[in-house]
Short mmCIF file of C-alpha atoms in Angstrom, two decimals:
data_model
loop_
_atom_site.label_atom_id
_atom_site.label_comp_id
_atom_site.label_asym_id
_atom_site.label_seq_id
_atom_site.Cartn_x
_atom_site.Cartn_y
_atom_site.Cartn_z
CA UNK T 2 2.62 -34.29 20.70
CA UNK T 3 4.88 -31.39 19.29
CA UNK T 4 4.36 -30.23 15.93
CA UNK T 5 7.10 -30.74 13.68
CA UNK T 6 6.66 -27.64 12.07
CA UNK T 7 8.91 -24.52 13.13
CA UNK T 8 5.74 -22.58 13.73
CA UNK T 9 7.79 -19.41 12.35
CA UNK T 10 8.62 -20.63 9.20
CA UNK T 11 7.92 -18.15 6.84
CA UNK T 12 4.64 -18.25 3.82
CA UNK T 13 6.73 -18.53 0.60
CA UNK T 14 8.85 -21.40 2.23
CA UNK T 15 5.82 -23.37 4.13
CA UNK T 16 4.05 -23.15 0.23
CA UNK T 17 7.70 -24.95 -1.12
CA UNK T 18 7.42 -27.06 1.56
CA UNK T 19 3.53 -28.01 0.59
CA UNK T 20 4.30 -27.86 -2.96
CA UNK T 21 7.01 -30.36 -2.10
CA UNK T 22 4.66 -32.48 -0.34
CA UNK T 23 7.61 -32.58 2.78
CA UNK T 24 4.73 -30.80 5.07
CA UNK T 25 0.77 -31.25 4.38
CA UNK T 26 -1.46 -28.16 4.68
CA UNK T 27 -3.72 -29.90 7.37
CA UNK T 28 -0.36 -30.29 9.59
CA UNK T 29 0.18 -26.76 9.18
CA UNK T 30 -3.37 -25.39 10.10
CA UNK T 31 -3.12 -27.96 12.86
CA UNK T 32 0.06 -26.57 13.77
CA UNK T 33 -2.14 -22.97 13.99
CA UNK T 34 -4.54 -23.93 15.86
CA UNK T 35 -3.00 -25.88 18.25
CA UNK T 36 -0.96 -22.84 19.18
CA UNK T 37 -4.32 -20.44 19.33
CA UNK T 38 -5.48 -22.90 21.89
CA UNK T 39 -1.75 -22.52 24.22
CA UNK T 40 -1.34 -18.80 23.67
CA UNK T 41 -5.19 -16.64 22.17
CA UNK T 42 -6.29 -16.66 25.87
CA UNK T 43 -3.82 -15.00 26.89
CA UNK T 44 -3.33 -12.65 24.03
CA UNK T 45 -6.72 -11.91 22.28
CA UNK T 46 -5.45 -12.02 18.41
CA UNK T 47 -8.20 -13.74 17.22
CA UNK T 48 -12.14 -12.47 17.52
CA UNK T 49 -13.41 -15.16 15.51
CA UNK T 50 -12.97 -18.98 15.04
CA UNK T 51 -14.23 -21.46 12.50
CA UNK T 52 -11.92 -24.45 13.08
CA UNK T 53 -14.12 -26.98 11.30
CA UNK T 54 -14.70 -24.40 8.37
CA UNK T 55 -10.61 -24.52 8.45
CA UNK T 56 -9.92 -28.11 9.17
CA UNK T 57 -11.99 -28.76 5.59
CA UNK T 58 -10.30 -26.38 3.46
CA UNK T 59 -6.72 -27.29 4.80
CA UNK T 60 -8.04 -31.12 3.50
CA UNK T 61 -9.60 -30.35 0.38
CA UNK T 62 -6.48 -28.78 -0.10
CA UNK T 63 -4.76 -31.40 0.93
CA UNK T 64 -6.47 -33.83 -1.87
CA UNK T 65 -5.52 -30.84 -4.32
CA UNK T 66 -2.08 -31.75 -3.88
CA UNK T 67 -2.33 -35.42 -3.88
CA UNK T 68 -4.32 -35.21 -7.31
CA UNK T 69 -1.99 -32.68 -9.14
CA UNK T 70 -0.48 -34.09 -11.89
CA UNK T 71 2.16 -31.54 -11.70
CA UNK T 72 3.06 -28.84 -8.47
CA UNK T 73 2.83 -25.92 -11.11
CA UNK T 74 -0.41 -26.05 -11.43
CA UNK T 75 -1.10 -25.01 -7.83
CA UNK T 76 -1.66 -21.75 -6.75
CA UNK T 77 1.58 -19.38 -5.45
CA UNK T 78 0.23 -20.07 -1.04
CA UNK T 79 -1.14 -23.31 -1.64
CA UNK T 80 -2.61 -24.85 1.54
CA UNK T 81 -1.06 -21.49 3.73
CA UNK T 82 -3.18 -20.14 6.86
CA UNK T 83 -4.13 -16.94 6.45
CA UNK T 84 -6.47 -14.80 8.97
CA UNK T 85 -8.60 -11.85 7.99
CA UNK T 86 -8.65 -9.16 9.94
CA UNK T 87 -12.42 -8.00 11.17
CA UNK T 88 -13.04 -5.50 9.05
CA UNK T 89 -13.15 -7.31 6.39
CA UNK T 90 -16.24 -9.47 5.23
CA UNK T 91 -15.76 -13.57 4.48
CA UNK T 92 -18.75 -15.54 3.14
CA UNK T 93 -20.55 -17.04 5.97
CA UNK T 94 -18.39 -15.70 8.89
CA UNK T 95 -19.75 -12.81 10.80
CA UNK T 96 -18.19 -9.26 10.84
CA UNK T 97 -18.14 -7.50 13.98
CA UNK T 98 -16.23 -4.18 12.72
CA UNK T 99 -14.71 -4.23 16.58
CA UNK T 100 -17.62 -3.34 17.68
CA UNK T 101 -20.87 -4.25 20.13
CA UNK T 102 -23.23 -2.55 18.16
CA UNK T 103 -22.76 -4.37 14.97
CA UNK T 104 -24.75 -7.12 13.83
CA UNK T 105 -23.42 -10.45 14.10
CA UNK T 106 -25.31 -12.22 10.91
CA UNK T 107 -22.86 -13.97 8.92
CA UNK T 108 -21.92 -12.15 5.82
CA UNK T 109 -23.58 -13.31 2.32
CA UNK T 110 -20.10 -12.54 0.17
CA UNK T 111 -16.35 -12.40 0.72
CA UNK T 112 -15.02 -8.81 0.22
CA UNK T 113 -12.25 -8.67 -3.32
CA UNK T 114 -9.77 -8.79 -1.06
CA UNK T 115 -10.55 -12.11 0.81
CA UNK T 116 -11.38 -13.31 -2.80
CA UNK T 117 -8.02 -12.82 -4.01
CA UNK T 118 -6.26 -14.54 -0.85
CA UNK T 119 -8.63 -17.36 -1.55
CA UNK T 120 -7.41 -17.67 -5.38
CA UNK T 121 -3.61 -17.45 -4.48
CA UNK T 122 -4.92 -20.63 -2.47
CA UNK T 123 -4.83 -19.58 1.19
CA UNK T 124 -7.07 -21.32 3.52
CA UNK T 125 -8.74 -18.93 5.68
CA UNK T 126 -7.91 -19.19 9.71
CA UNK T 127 -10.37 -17.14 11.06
CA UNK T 128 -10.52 -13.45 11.70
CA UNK T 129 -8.48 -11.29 13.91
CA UNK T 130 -9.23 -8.57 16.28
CA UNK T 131 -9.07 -4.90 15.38
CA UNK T 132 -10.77 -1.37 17.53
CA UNK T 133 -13.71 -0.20 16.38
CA UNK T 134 -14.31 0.23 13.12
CA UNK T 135 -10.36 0.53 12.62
CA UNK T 136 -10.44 3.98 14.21
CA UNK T 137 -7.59 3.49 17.43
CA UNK T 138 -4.26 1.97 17.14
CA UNK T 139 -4.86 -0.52 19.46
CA UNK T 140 -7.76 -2.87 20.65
CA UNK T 141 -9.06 -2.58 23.97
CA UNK T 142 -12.78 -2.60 23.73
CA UNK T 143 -16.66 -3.84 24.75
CA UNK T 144 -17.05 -6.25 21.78
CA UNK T 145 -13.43 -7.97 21.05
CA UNK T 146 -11.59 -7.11 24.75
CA UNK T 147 -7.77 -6.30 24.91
CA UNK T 148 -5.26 -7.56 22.62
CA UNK T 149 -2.20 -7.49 24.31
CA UNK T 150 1.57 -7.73 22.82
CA UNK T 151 3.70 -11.17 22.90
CA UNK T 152 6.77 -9.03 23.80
CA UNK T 153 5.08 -8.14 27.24
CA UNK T 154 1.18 -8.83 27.49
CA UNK T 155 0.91 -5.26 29.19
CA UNK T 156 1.63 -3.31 26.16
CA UNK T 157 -0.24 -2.79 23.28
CA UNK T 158 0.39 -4.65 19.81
CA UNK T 159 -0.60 -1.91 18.32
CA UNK T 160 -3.52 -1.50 15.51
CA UNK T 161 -5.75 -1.48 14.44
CA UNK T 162 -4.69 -4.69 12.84
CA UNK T 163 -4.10 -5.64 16.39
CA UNK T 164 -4.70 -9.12 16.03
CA UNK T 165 -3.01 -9.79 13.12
CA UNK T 166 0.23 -8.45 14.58
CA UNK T 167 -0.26 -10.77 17.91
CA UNK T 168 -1.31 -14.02 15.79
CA UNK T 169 2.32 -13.88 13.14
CA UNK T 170 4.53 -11.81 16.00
CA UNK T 171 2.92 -15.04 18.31
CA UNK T 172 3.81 -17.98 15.80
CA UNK T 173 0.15 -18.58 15.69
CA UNK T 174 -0.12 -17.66 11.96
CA UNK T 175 2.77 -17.66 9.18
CA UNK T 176 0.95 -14.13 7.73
CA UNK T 177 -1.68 -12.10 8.49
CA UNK T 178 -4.19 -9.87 6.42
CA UNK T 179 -3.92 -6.12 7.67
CA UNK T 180 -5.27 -3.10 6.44
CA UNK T 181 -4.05 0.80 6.88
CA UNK T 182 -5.79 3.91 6.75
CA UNK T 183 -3.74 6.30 9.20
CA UNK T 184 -0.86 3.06 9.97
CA UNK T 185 -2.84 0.49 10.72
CA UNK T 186 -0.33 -1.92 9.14
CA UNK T 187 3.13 -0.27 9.88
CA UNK T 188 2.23 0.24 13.60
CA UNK T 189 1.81 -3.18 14.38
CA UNK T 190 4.19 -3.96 12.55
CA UNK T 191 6.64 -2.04 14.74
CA UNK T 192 4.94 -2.96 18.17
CA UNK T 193 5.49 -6.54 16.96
CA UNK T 194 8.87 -6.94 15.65
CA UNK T 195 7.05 -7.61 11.69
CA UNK T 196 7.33 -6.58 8.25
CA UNK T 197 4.20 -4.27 7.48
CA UNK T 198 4.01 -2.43 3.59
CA UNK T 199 1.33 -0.27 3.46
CA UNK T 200 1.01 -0.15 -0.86
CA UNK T 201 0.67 3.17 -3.17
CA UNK T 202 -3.12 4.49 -3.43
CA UNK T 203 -5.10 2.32 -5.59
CA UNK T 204 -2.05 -0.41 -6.21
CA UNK T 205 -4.65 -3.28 -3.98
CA UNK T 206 -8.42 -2.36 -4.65
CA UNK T 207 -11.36 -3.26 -2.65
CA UNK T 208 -15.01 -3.62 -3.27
CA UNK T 209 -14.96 0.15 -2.19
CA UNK T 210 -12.87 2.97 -2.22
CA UNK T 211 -12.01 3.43 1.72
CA UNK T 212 -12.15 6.69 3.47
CA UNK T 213 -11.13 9.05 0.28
CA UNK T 214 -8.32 6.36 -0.70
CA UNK T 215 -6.66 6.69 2.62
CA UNK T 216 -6.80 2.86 3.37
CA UNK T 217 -5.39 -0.03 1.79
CA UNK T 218 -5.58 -3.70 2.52
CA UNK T 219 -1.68 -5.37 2.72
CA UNK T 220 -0.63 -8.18 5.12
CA UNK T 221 1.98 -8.69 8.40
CA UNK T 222 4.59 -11.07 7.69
CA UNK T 223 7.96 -11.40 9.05
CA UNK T 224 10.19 -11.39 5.69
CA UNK T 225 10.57 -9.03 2.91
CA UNK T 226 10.29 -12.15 0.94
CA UNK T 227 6.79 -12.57 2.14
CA UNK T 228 5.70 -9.24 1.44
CA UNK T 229 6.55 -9.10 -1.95
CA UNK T 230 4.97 -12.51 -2.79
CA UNK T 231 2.09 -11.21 -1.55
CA UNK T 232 1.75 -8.29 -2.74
CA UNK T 233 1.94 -9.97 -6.54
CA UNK T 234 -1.33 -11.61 -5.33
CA UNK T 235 -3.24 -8.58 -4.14
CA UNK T 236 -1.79 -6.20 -6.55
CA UNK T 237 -4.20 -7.32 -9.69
CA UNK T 238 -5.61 -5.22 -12.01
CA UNK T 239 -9.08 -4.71 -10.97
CA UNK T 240 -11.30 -2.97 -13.89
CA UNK T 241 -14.47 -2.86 -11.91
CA UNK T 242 -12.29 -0.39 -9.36
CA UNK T 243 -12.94 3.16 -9.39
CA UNK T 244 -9.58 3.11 -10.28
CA UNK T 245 -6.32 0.20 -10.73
CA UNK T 246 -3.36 0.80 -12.42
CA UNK T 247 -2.58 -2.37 -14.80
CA UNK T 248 -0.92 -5.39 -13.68
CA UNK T 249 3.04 -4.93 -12.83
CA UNK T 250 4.88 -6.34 -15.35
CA UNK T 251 7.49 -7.74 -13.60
CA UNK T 252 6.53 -9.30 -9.82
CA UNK T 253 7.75 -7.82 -6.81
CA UNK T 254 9.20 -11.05 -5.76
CA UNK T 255 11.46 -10.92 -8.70
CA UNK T 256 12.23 -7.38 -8.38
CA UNK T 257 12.90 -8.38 -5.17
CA UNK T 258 16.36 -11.07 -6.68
CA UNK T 259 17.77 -7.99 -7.38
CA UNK T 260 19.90 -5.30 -5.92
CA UNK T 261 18.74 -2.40 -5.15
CA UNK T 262 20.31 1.14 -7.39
CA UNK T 263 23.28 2.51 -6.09
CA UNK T 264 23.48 5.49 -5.23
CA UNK T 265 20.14 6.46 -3.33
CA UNK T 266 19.21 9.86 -2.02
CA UNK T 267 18.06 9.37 1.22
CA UNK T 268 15.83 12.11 3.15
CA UNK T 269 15.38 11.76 6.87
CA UNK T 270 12.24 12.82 9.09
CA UNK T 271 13.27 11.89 12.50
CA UNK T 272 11.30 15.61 14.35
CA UNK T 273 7.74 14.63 15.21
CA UNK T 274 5.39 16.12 11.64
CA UNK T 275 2.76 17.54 14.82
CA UNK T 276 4.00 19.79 16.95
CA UNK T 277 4.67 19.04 20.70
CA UNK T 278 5.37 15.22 20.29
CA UNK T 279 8.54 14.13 21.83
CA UNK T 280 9.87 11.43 19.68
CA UNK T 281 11.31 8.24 22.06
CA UNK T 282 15.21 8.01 21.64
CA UNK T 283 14.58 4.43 20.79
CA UNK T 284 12.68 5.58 17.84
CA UNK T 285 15.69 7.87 17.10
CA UNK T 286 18.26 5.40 17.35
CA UNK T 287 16.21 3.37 15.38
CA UNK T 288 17.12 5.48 12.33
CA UNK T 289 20.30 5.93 12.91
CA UNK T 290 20.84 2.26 12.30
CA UNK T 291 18.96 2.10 9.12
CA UNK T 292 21.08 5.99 8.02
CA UNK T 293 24.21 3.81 8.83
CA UNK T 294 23.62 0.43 7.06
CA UNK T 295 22.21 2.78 4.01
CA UNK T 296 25.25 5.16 4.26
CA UNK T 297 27.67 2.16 4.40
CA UNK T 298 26.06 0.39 1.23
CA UNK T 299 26.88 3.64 -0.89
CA UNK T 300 23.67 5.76 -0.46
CA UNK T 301 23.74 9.14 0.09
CA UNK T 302 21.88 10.44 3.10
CA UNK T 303 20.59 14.14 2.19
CA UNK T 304 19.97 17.07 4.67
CA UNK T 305 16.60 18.37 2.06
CA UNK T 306 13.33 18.57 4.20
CA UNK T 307 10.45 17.14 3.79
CA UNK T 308 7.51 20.39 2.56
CA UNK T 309 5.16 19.50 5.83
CA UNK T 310 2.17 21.95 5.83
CA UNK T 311 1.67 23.57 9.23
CA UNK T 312 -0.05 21.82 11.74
CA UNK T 313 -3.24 22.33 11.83
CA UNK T 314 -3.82 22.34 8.59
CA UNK T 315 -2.47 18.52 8.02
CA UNK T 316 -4.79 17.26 11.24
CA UNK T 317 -7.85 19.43 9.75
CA UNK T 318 -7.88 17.71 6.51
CA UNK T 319 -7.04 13.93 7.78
CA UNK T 320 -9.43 14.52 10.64
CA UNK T 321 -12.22 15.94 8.23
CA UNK T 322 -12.24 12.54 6.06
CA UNK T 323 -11.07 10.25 8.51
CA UNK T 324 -14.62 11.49 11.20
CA UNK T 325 -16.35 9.46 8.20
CA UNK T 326 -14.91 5.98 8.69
CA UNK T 327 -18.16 4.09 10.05
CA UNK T 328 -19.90 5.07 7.14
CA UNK T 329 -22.04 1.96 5.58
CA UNK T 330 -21.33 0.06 8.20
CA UNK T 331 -24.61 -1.71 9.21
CA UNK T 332 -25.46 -1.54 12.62
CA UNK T 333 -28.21 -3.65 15.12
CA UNK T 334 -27.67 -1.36 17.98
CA UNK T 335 -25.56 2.26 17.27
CA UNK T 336 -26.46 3.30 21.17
CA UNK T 337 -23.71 0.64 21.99
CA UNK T 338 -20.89 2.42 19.25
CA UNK T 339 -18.01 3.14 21.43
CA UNK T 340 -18.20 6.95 23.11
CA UNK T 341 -15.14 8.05 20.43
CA UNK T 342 -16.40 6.62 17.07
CA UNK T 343 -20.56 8.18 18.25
CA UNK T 344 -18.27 11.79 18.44
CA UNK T 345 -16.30 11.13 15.48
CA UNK T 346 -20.03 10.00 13.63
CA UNK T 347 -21.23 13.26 15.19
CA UNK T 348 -18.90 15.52 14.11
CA UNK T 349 -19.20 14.09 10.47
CA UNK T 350 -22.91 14.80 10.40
CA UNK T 351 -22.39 17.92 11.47
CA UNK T 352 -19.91 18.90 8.55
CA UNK T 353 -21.68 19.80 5.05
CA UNK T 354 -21.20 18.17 1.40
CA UNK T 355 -19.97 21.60 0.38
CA UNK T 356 -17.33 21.44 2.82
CA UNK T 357 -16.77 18.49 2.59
CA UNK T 358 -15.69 18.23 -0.78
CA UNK T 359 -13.76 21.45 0.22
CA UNK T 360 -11.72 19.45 2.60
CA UNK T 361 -11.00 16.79 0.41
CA UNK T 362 -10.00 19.21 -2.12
CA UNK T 363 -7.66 20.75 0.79
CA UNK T 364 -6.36 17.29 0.96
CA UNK T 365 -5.39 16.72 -2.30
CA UNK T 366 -3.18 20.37 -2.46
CA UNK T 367 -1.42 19.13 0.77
CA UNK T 368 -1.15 15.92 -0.62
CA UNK T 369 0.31 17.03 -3.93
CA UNK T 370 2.71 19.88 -2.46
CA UNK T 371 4.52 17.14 -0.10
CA UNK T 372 5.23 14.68 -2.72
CA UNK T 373 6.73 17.50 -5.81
CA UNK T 374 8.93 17.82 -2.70
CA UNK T 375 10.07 14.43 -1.82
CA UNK T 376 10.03 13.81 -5.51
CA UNK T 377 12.71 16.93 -5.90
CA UNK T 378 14.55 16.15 -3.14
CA UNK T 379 15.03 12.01 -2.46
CA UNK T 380 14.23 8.46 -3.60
CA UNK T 381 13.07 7.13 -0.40
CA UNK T 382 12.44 8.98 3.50
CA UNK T 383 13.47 7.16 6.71
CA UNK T 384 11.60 7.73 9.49
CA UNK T 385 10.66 6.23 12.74
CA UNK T 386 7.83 4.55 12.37
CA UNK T 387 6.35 5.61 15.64
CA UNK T 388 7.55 8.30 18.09
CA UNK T 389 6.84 6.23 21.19
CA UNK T 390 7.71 2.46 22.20
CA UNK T 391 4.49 0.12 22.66
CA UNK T 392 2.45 2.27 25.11
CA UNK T 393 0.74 0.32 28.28
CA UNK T 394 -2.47 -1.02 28.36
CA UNK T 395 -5.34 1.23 28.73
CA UNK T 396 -2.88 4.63 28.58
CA UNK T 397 -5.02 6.09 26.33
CA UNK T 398 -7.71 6.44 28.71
CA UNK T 399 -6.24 9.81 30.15
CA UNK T 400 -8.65 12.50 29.94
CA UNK T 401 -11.37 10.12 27.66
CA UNK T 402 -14.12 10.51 30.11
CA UNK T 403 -14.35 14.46 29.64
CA UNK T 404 -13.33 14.28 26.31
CA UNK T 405 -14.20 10.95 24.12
CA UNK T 406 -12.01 12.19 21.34
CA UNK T 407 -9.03 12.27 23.69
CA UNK T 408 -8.74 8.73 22.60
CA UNK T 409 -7.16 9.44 19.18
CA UNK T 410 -5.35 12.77 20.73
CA UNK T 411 -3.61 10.74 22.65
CA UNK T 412 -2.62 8.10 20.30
CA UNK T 413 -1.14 10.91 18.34
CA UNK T 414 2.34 9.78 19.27
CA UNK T 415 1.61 6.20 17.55
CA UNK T 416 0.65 7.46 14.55
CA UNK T 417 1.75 10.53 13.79
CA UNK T 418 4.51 9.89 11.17
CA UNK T 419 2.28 6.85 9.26
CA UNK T 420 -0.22 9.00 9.14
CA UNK T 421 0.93 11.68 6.36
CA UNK T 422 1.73 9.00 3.98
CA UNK T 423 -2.41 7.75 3.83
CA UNK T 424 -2.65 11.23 2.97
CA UNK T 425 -0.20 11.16 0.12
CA UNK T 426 -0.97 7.62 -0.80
CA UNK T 427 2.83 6.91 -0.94
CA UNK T 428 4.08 3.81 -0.25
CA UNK T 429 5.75 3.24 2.93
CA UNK T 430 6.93 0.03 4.74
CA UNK T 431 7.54 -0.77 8.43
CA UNK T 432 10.80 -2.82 9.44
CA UNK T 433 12.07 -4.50 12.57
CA UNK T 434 15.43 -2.93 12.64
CA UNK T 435 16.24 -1.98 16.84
CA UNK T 436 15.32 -3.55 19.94
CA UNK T 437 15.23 -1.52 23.02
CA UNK T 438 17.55 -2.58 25.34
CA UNK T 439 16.23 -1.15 28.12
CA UNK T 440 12.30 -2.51 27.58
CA UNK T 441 13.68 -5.81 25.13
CA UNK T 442 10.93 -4.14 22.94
CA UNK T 443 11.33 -4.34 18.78
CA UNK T 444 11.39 -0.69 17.50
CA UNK T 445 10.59 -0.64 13.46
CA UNK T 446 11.68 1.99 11.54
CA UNK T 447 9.63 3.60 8.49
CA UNK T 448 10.86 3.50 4.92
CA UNK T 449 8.95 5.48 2.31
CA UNK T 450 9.23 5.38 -1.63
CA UNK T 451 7.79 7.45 -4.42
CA UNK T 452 4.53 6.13 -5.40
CA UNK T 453 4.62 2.85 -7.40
CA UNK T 454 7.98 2.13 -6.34
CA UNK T 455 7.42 -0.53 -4.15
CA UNK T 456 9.65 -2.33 -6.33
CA UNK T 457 12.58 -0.10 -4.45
CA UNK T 458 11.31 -0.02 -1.26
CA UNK T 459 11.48 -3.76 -1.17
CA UNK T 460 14.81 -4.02 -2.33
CA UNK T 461 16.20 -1.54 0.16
CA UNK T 462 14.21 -3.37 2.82
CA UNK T 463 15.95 -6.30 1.77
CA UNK T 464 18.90 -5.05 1.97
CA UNK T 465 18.66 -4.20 5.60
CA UNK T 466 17.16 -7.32 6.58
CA UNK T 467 20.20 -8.76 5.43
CA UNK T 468 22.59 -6.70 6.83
CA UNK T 469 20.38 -7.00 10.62
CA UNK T 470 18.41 -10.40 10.60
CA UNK T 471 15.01 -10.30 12.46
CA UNK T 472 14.08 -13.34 11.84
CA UNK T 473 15.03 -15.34 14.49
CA UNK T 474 14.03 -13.32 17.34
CA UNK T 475 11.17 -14.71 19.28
CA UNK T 476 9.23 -12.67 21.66
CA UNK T 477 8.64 -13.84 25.15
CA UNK T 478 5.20 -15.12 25.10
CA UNK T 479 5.29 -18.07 21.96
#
């Protein structure tokens, strides 16, 4: 029997819905996982499944909302599914990392992150695929297999939060958690046809700091709406953190009710930041839709370039940090660690604590020299946020069996404008603006803010979604 639940209706209005007691949260996880039975087989989002363990927490929840004696006393996502990405560890699940050499005991906590969904009172749907240990933009591996894109199944989703973008771009989740470290969020985010923020440095804490501050936890969702509500939940001020700036004190999903400033200056990076990298003219065209709609609300697009450092010096010092991102993780068999991650562990070991501290010092001049400039010269930077449309399946192979680290060379083109904004710990936001005509494939396009001005980068976001609705486009296979 059909649900009768639009399986794309957004978080914040599935929790009204709940709160209004029009739609119960067991419907909706049945709703879920009904539609990971018709279309995870095909697609691979998700890498682990507790349907039981979700089944009782949608009812429990369920009773919650019977026994309130008033709605406001539930929590902001109320009875909303939720999946966690595999990176990530939840009490009693296992987590594989992407990866056939990790150990598969189920973890003994849930990671700050997870805690804080929990809280805001999402029930956990299981966990969703990512590559090993978060290190590829896409997931084609030993341990999880290939997770493959609704708008044609032999294209990438991109990643790593690969499954997350397949299970909300799919319909078989109304959000997902995602993390970034290199555009891990944003990238699926375009391959999908979502809304993906990755926050400021520091803004959403973990138990840990990851790689240097380069990564951040956020979530895929397919309205600015939904991003900003949940961001209020994950941005919390966390005083066990290394560090967490206070509390906002005014949400992003009110800052989000109003208008954005007039007035804007608007920089534009639309020449690949590495040199060589042919940017795809759907990526280009891509940002000359947002330039328009921006130009046309009264913002002023400016002609002031973004202060790139050369080359080599911007992959050395990402490289240098990012060769240590399987660090900690524990391990029942490294011999089976994919070929790329053993050369990136490798090539970590083989770098000293002198230099590396050098390197992250490095890190932090280029880091500081490229915001004084976009802070001198604009309030926000459009870019694509990719130079390349979804690549095929298994492209990335070219080369890999000489070379294992021609696996991340060659997903250069994927990343390679997310990337420098990990490094500056700005935030920057991913949005479904262009389709290709040519492929019917969503193209997003980049947005990036000063740091802690999420607040604007919403609200410009907003203001595009509104001028080019996304959300009613469907892709082929949900």
């Amino acid at each position: 029997m059909p649900s009768p639940i639009d399986p794309f209706t957004p978080a914040v209005e599935l929790a009204a819905a709940i709160r209004r007691k029009e739609v119960s949260p067991v419907e909706v996880v049945d709703c879920c996982l009904e539609r990971m039975d018709e279309f995870d087989p095909r697609l691979n989002a998700f890498c682990h499944r507790a349907d039981d363990d979700v089944r009782k927490a949608a009812s429990a929840a369920a009773d919650t909302v019977a026994r309130a004696s008033s709605v406001d006393d539930l929590p902001p996502f109320h009875g909303v599914p939720l999946p966690i990405k595999d990176l990530l560890d939840v009490a009693g699940w296992p987590t594989t990392h992407g990866s056939a050499g990790a150990t598969r005991a189920p973890a003994a906590t849930s990671e700050a992150v997870v805690r804080r969904f929990v809280d805001a009172g999402f029930v956990l749907l299981g966990k969703t695929t990512a590559s090993e240990f978060g290190a590829l933009p896409f997931t084609e591996s030993e341990a999880l297999g290939i997770s493959r894109n609704p708008w044609d199944p032999d294209r990438t989703p991109g990643g790593s939060s690969s499954g997350a973008g397949v299970a909300v771009a799919a319909g078989m989740a109304p959000l997902a958690h995602a993390e970034d470290g290199g555009g891990s969020i944003r990238i699926p985010a375009s391959c999908t046809g979502l809304v993906g923020l990755k926050p400021t440095r520091g803004l959403v804490t973990s138990t840990t700091v990851s790689v240097e501050g380069l990564g951040t936890s956020g979530v895929l969702t397919r309205t600015v709406a939904d991003t900003a509500a949940t961001l209020d939940v994950l941005a919390r001020h966390d005083p066990a953190a290394w560090w967490s700036p206070p509390t906002a004190r005014r949400s992003f999903a009110a800052a989000l009710q109003a208008p954005a400033p007039a007035g804007l200056r608007i920089g534009v990076l639309s020449d690949s930041p590495i040199d060589g990298i042919r940017v795809h003219p759907a990526c280009t065209a891509a940002v000359d839709v947002a330039l328009r709609t921006l130009e046309s609300a009264g913002h002023h697009i400016v002609d002031t370039r973004l202060p790139l450092p050369p080359t080599d010096e911007l992959v050395a010092a990402f490289t240098t940090i990012w060769n240590i991102g399987g660090a900690g993780i524990p391990l029942a068999d490294p011999d089976r660690v994919e070929p790329h991650n053993r050369a990136l562990r490798d090539a970590a070991r083989s770098v000293g604590s002198w230099a590396y501290a050098e390197a992250v010092k490095k890190t932090q001049q280029l880091s500081r020299r490229i915001v004084e400039g976009f802070l001198a010269g604009f309030d926000l930077l459009v870019t694509p946020t990719m130079a390349c449309l979804p690549p095929l399946v298994g492209a990335w192979r070219a080369g890999v069996h000489d070379d294992p680290l021609r696996a991340l060379q060659n997903s250069y083109p994927m990343g390679v404008f997310t990337s420098v904004f990990n490094v500056t710990g700005q935030p920057a936001i991913s949005v479904p603006l262009h389709h290709d005509d040519a492929t019917g494939l969503p193209v997003g396009v980049q947005i990036v803010a000063a740091p802690w001005r999420e607040d604007l980068l919403l609200q410009v976001s907003r203001s595009l979604e509104l001028a080019h609705p996304w959300i009613d486009r469907r892709p082929p296979v949900s």
